[in-house]
Amino acid sequence: MADDKDVLRDVWFGRIPTCFTLNPDEATEREAEPYYLLLPRVSYLPLVTDKVKKHFLKVMKAEDVEMWFEYEGTPLKWHYPVGVLFDLHASNTVLPWSITVHFKSFPDQDLLHCPSNSVVEAHFMSSIKEADALKHKSQVINDMQKKDHKQLWMGLQNDKFDQFWAMNRKLMEYSTEEGGFRYIPFRIYQTSSDRPFIQKLFRPVSPEGSAHTLGDLLNEMYPDALTRDGEKKRYQVLIHGIEPLLETPLQWLSEHLSHPDNFLHICVVPAPTD
Amino acid sequence: MDPARRSTETWRSHILRQLKHRDLSQTSMFQDLIRFYTQLLEKTSLTKAVLSSSNRRDCADSSSSLSSLQEQTSWMKKSTGELAYQVVELQQKIQIKTCFLQDQQDSLQVEKRRLGGVSDACQTLQKQVDHFNLENRKLKEDYDSLLERQRWAESKLREQKVQEEEMLEKMLQLKNQAAARMNNRNERRSRARQATLQKDLQTAARSKVTIDSSSSAPSSRSTSPKPELHVSRGRGQTRLFRKRRGHSVSSLKEDLLYPVGFCVSARVPARSLQVLEAHEQGINAVRFSFSSDLLATGGTDRIVKLWELRAGSLTHRTTLDGSTEGITCIEFDPMGQKVLAASYDRSALLWRVDDSVPKVALTGHSRKVTAAKFTRVSNQVVTGSLDRTVRLWDLQRTACVQQVEVVSSCSDLVCSENIIISGHFDCKIRVWDSRLASCTQELPAQGRVTSLDLSSDRRQLLICCRDDCLQLVDLRRWSNERLCFRAEGFKCGSDSTRAVMSPDGCYLAAGSADGAVYIWNVSTGTLETRLPDKHSSSISAVSWSPSGEYVVSVDRSRRAILWSDI
């Protein structure tokens, strides 16, 4: 449907205004101005922050050190999509999102090193394969050729919607008798939990044949996220920065609101108390 | 269905609305702002870069601008000074460079001048080369012309040679013709002689022959074998020297060849019948032929003259020439056809009677031939010479068949059957076997032997010696007992004085150095007569005619005298 296409496009071209500020502790020749950038939600930090690095290295004394980001003391994991990071950490804060850029004292315990973009590519492709394993028992992804995988990655890297979705639609197909994927690839992120995310097997169609909804998933996986009647809304369920209705079919959500890595990243954040 | 659709639409539209809202609040508000900010950031960074590259100072900092300007001026002054110094340095360098350039140009000039000189020399050399080439060409032309001339001269030479050969041929032809003519003449002469002789034979056959004196007997004897001779002579000279076949039945071969002339009694000559100036120079030899009608004289004037003796007078018959030097000894062959003479020119010559050209010349001796005699063998001649050899010659082959080396020079020879007796300067007589050519006996003589003579019966040998003595040796007995004849006033004139025996063996005659002929009687051993006053110089030879009637003596002063007793 044309609306579905619009949804896909809006999801792909989502942007977050970000202000990169250099950590004052960093040794600079002169004062560094902040750098403002519109980050794409669906991409990853190492892919989109080249200009930031270039900008800040102009004023830096040291050369060629690994850049890492942090938001309000929390080192930002680069292997999460940007949108996920924003929704999780700063969804209801004042825009632009202020990220502090660090060059020194890389936190090895918290962050993984990302020496080059090929690491990001490997992580991205493994996520896709994992998702497809859940969806189609890896049949579709294995039927694709290497150039098709490359096309997926290049589409993401260069922000080419059509190039990416030419391949990705194969991954969104399912046989009609099943009514959906085998399992829905999803991850539920929580702000206050020692677990990084919740990922379990969940069928999109109930054994009776009815389509599971988002509410069903949350009920199954994280019931606390749901608001009981009479209670004040405690949590927000964000996907791509919006709160879809709980009766939204999960299958549809997986098809249209997945990230490029074919996972449905759901962030449960405390509701703003304003 | 409817509510489901509505519900789907609800959540779908809800999602759509939410997304739109999100974008509006999150993106579009900041989009332009961020864009403009980024642009400004870029501009400032660019400007900063431009300013920092030209001037390291911050332009916004005005308080330090004056000081900066002052610093700028001082810096500029410093740089001006530096530049001025640099200018001076560069000017110095330029000067050095110009000097160097000048030097280079000078050397270039020098080189150019040298080059000019060298090219001039080259030109002169070239001219010389041309000159030499020209001369070479001229020389070559001269050479070519000389070559041409040489070739022409060569061709001329060839022509001349051809002509010469032609002329030689013609000359040879002419000579041949002359020889042929001579031959014809000789043939004609011989034929004429033959014809006259035949005529004589015919007349003689017709006329009656009377035996009246002893002189005719030997002549008749000697004439009888002649017809055979003449008959066989008709075919030419060479036939003379062929071996004779036996023709007649009656006479023996030996008798044919050598008629034994027998003289009944010799007459002692008393007076001279004829005095002849026989030769132009001294006469050395004189000989009667076996038939008593021919006399031969020979001497220093190189010729032999033949005289006919008729009725007491000598008439000149023929002259035989051909000897290049004086004649030493003459002999007639037994037939009276040939004359053999020994000559000073180291050869012995043989003539046919009446033929003035010698038929045979026997050369080979190295010194003068003193004696040449016919041996008893037909066609054999023996010669003795001063070169101390005695040679035997074969007339047919005209070659020396034997040569005997003797110790001393031979002065005279006589021949008997199979023996040759020679007398030598070393006072010895040697007897040779003519077949073996070896000396069988040596007889001493009293002095140097000048001449030998055999008696007609071959028994007695007369030896004339230089010590003025004549000796008579009996050959049969070979005893040393000899009869020696001397005379007062008799002196041997020379080494070749000839003494003879009379044909009957009773008398001896010899010519003396005082010009007188001495005649001894053998049986008495004393001088019989002396015939002086006719010769003006020493007598060199005497000869007694086989008929016994005449004696001829010749002397050095060209005189020949015929003696007889009439």
XYZ file of C-alpha atoms in Angstrom, chain A residues 26-262:
237
model
C 40.899 16.999 25.615
C 44.103 18.785 24.735
C 43.466 21.284 22.021
C 45.437 24.023 20.391
C 42.473 26.313 20.508
C 38.899 26.233 21.565
C 36.806 23.783 19.649
C 33.463 24.775 18.387
C 30.615 22.286 18.725
C 29.596 20.450 15.640
C 25.961 20.063 14.710
C 24.822 17.202 12.599
C 21.591 15.464 11.655
C 22.233 11.827 12.378
C 20.180 9.183 10.574
C 18.254 6.971 12.975
C 18.840 3.751 11.085
C 22.638 4.053 10.760
C 25.447 3.476 13.157
C 27.664 6.024 14.846
C 31.028 5.124 13.183
C 29.452 5.436 9.734
C 28.102 8.932 10.119
C 30.672 10.669 12.319
C 33.571 11.120 9.908
C 32.925 14.842 9.614
C 32.820 15.120 13.374
C 36.215 13.473 13.641
C 37.655 15.655 10.935
C 36.252 18.762 12.575
C 37.637 17.982 15.951
C 40.963 16.731 14.747
C 41.608 20.186 13.262
C 42.003 21.567 16.725
C 43.457 18.494 18.317
C 47.192 18.155 18.954
C 47.201 14.392 18.810
C 46.464 12.579 15.613
C 44.798 9.352 14.749
C 43.244 8.337 18.051
C 40.034 6.457 18.384
C 36.998 8.638 18.903
C 34.269 7.561 21.302
C 31.042 9.201 22.303
C 29.320 9.615 25.510
C 25.980 11.072 26.595
C 25.708 12.295 30.073
C 28.378 9.967 31.319
C 27.185 6.952 29.445
C 29.526 5.723 26.744
C 27.464 5.190 23.643
C 27.718 1.688 22.153
C 28.387 2.057 18.473
C 26.853 -1.286 17.559
C 23.396 -0.027 18.454
C 21.605 1.942 15.783
C 21.655 5.693 16.414
C 17.910 5.868 16.745
C 17.956 3.184 19.403
C 20.627 5.037 21.316
C 18.638 8.264 21.197
C 15.335 6.701 22.103
C 16.933 4.831 24.947
C 19.003 7.606 26.422
C 17.593 10.952 25.385
C 14.163 10.444 23.985
C 12.435 13.159 25.938
C 15.299 15.568 26.390
C 15.872 18.908 24.810
C 16.937 18.739 21.234
C 19.542 18.797 19.839
C 21.010 15.755 21.384
C 24.293 16.728 22.968
C 26.947 14.126 22.600
C 30.344 14.578 24.067
C 33.193 13.567 21.921
C 36.166 11.886 23.557
C 39.489 10.999 22.151
C 41.330 9.948 25.216
C 40.815 7.146 27.733
C 38.814 4.774 25.651
C 36.550 2.780 28.033
C 37.504 -0.760 27.131
C 35.089 -2.289 29.577
C 32.063 -0.545 28.167
C 32.772 -0.125 24.513
C 34.059 -2.269 21.735
C 36.805 -0.962 19.531
C 35.765 -0.072 16.053
C 38.921 0.358 14.024
C 37.214 0.504 10.656
C 33.933 0.373 8.889
C 34.392 -3.260 7.932
C 33.796 -4.128 11.599
C 30.480 -2.291 11.405
C 29.721 -4.146 8.214
C 30.431 -7.502 9.789
C 28.181 -6.684 12.736
C 25.431 -5.457 10.445
C 25.526 -8.527 8.231
C 25.522 -10.865 11.195
C 22.454 -9.106 12.544
C 20.708 -9.572 9.226
C 21.619 -13.237 9.132
C 20.421 -13.672 12.680
C 17.143 -12.019 11.851
C 16.669 -14.127 8.782
C 17.493 -17.226 10.719
C 14.586 -16.346 12.952
C 12.350 -15.403 10.073
C 13.077 -17.935 7.364
C 15.451 -20.386 8.917
C 18.198 -18.528 6.980
C 16.896 -19.737 3.670
C 16.446 -16.361 2.092
C 19.706 -14.936 3.239
C 21.583 -18.030 2.119
C 19.968 -17.936 -1.303
C 21.276 -14.437 -1.769
C 24.608 -13.974 -3.407
C 27.527 -12.118 -1.934
C 26.877 -9.142 -4.102
C 23.391 -8.949 -2.723
C 24.752 -8.837 0.815
C 27.159 -6.158 -0.345
C 24.271 -4.261 -1.841
C 22.466 -4.274 1.496
C 25.514 -2.905 3.224
C 26.280 -0.329 0.578
C 22.721 0.824 0.619
C 22.917 1.448 4.356
C 26.377 3.005 4.211
C 25.563 5.442 1.438
C 22.009 6.122 2.594
C 20.416 4.754 -0.541
C 16.822 3.748 0.240
C 16.033 2.167 -3.099
C 19.289 0.231 -3.317
C 18.737 -1.185 0.153
C 15.061 -2.049 -0.154
C 15.613 -3.711 -3.566
C 17.295 -6.485 -1.622
C 15.600 -6.109 1.712
C 12.105 -6.800 0.376
C 13.192 -10.383 -0.284
C 13.887 -10.668 3.389
C 10.402 -9.358 4.177
C 8.608 -11.956 2.145
C 6.860 -14.887 3.671
C 4.802 -17.780 2.392
C 1.141 -17.058 2.589
C 0.091 -20.245 4.302
C 2.165 -19.391 7.256
C 0.782 -15.939 7.502
C 4.037 -14.483 8.549
C 7.609 -15.108 9.535
C 8.551 -18.104 11.527
C 9.615 -16.043 14.440
C 9.707 -12.322 14.798
C 13.197 -10.903 15.273
C 12.948 -8.319 17.997
C 14.930 -6.853 20.838
C 13.432 -5.028 23.777
C 15.773 -2.548 25.365
C 15.282 -1.343 28.938
C 16.873 1.621 30.590
C 17.099 0.120 34.019
C 18.181 -3.420 33.760
C 21.382 -5.273 33.842
C 20.314 -7.207 30.776
C 21.177 -5.431 27.608
C 18.033 -6.502 25.816
C 15.289 -9.055 25.706
C 15.285 -11.392 22.732
C 13.156 -14.485 22.610
C 11.338 -16.579 20.156
C 7.934 -15.274 19.390
C 5.593 -16.311 16.713
C 3.732 -13.656 14.806
C 0.640 -15.803 14.478
C -0.996 -17.465 17.279
C -1.715 -21.098 17.149
C -5.364 -20.202 16.614
C -4.415 -18.191 13.608
C -4.858 -14.745 14.869
C -2.074 -12.257 14.460
C -0.165 -11.327 17.475
C 0.047 -7.680 18.340
C 2.570 -5.548 20.001
C 0.588 -5.809 23.169
C 0.760 -9.550 22.992
C 4.499 -9.371 22.665
C 4.902 -7.038 25.560
C 2.552 -9.031 27.600
C 4.694 -12.014 26.918
C 8.072 -10.527 27.242
C 7.838 -7.510 29.424
C 4.517 -7.197 31.069
C 5.598 -4.339 33.276
C 5.809 -2.159 30.264
C 2.113 -2.384 29.816
C -0.076 -0.026 31.701
C -2.742 -1.627 33.722
C -6.004 -0.061 33.830
C -6.396 2.699 36.294
C -2.684 3.228 36.581
C -0.713 6.047 35.393
C 1.357 5.359 32.399
C 4.729 4.421 33.688
C 6.610 3.393 30.499
C 6.761 4.477 26.916
C 7.222 1.896 24.231
C 9.196 3.538 21.508
C 10.009 2.229 18.123
C 11.831 4.699 15.889
C 10.837 7.455 18.286
C 7.130 6.863 18.069
C 4.687 4.980 20.226
C 2.688 2.644 18.011
C -0.723 1.487 19.277
C -0.618 -1.727 21.109
C -2.960 -3.358 18.733
C -0.595 -2.909 15.856
C 0.049 -6.367 14.323
C 3.470 -7.600 15.099
C 3.963 -9.016 11.651
C 3.301 -5.645 10.100
C 5.569 -3.992 12.570
C 8.371 -6.400 11.753
C 7.892 -5.796 8.069
C 7.693 -2.031 8.149
C 9.222 -0.732 11.299
C 12.318 -2.930 11.445
C 15.686 -1.365 11.331
C 17.854 -2.101 8.334
C 19.291 -5.023 10.281
C 15.784 -6.578 10.158
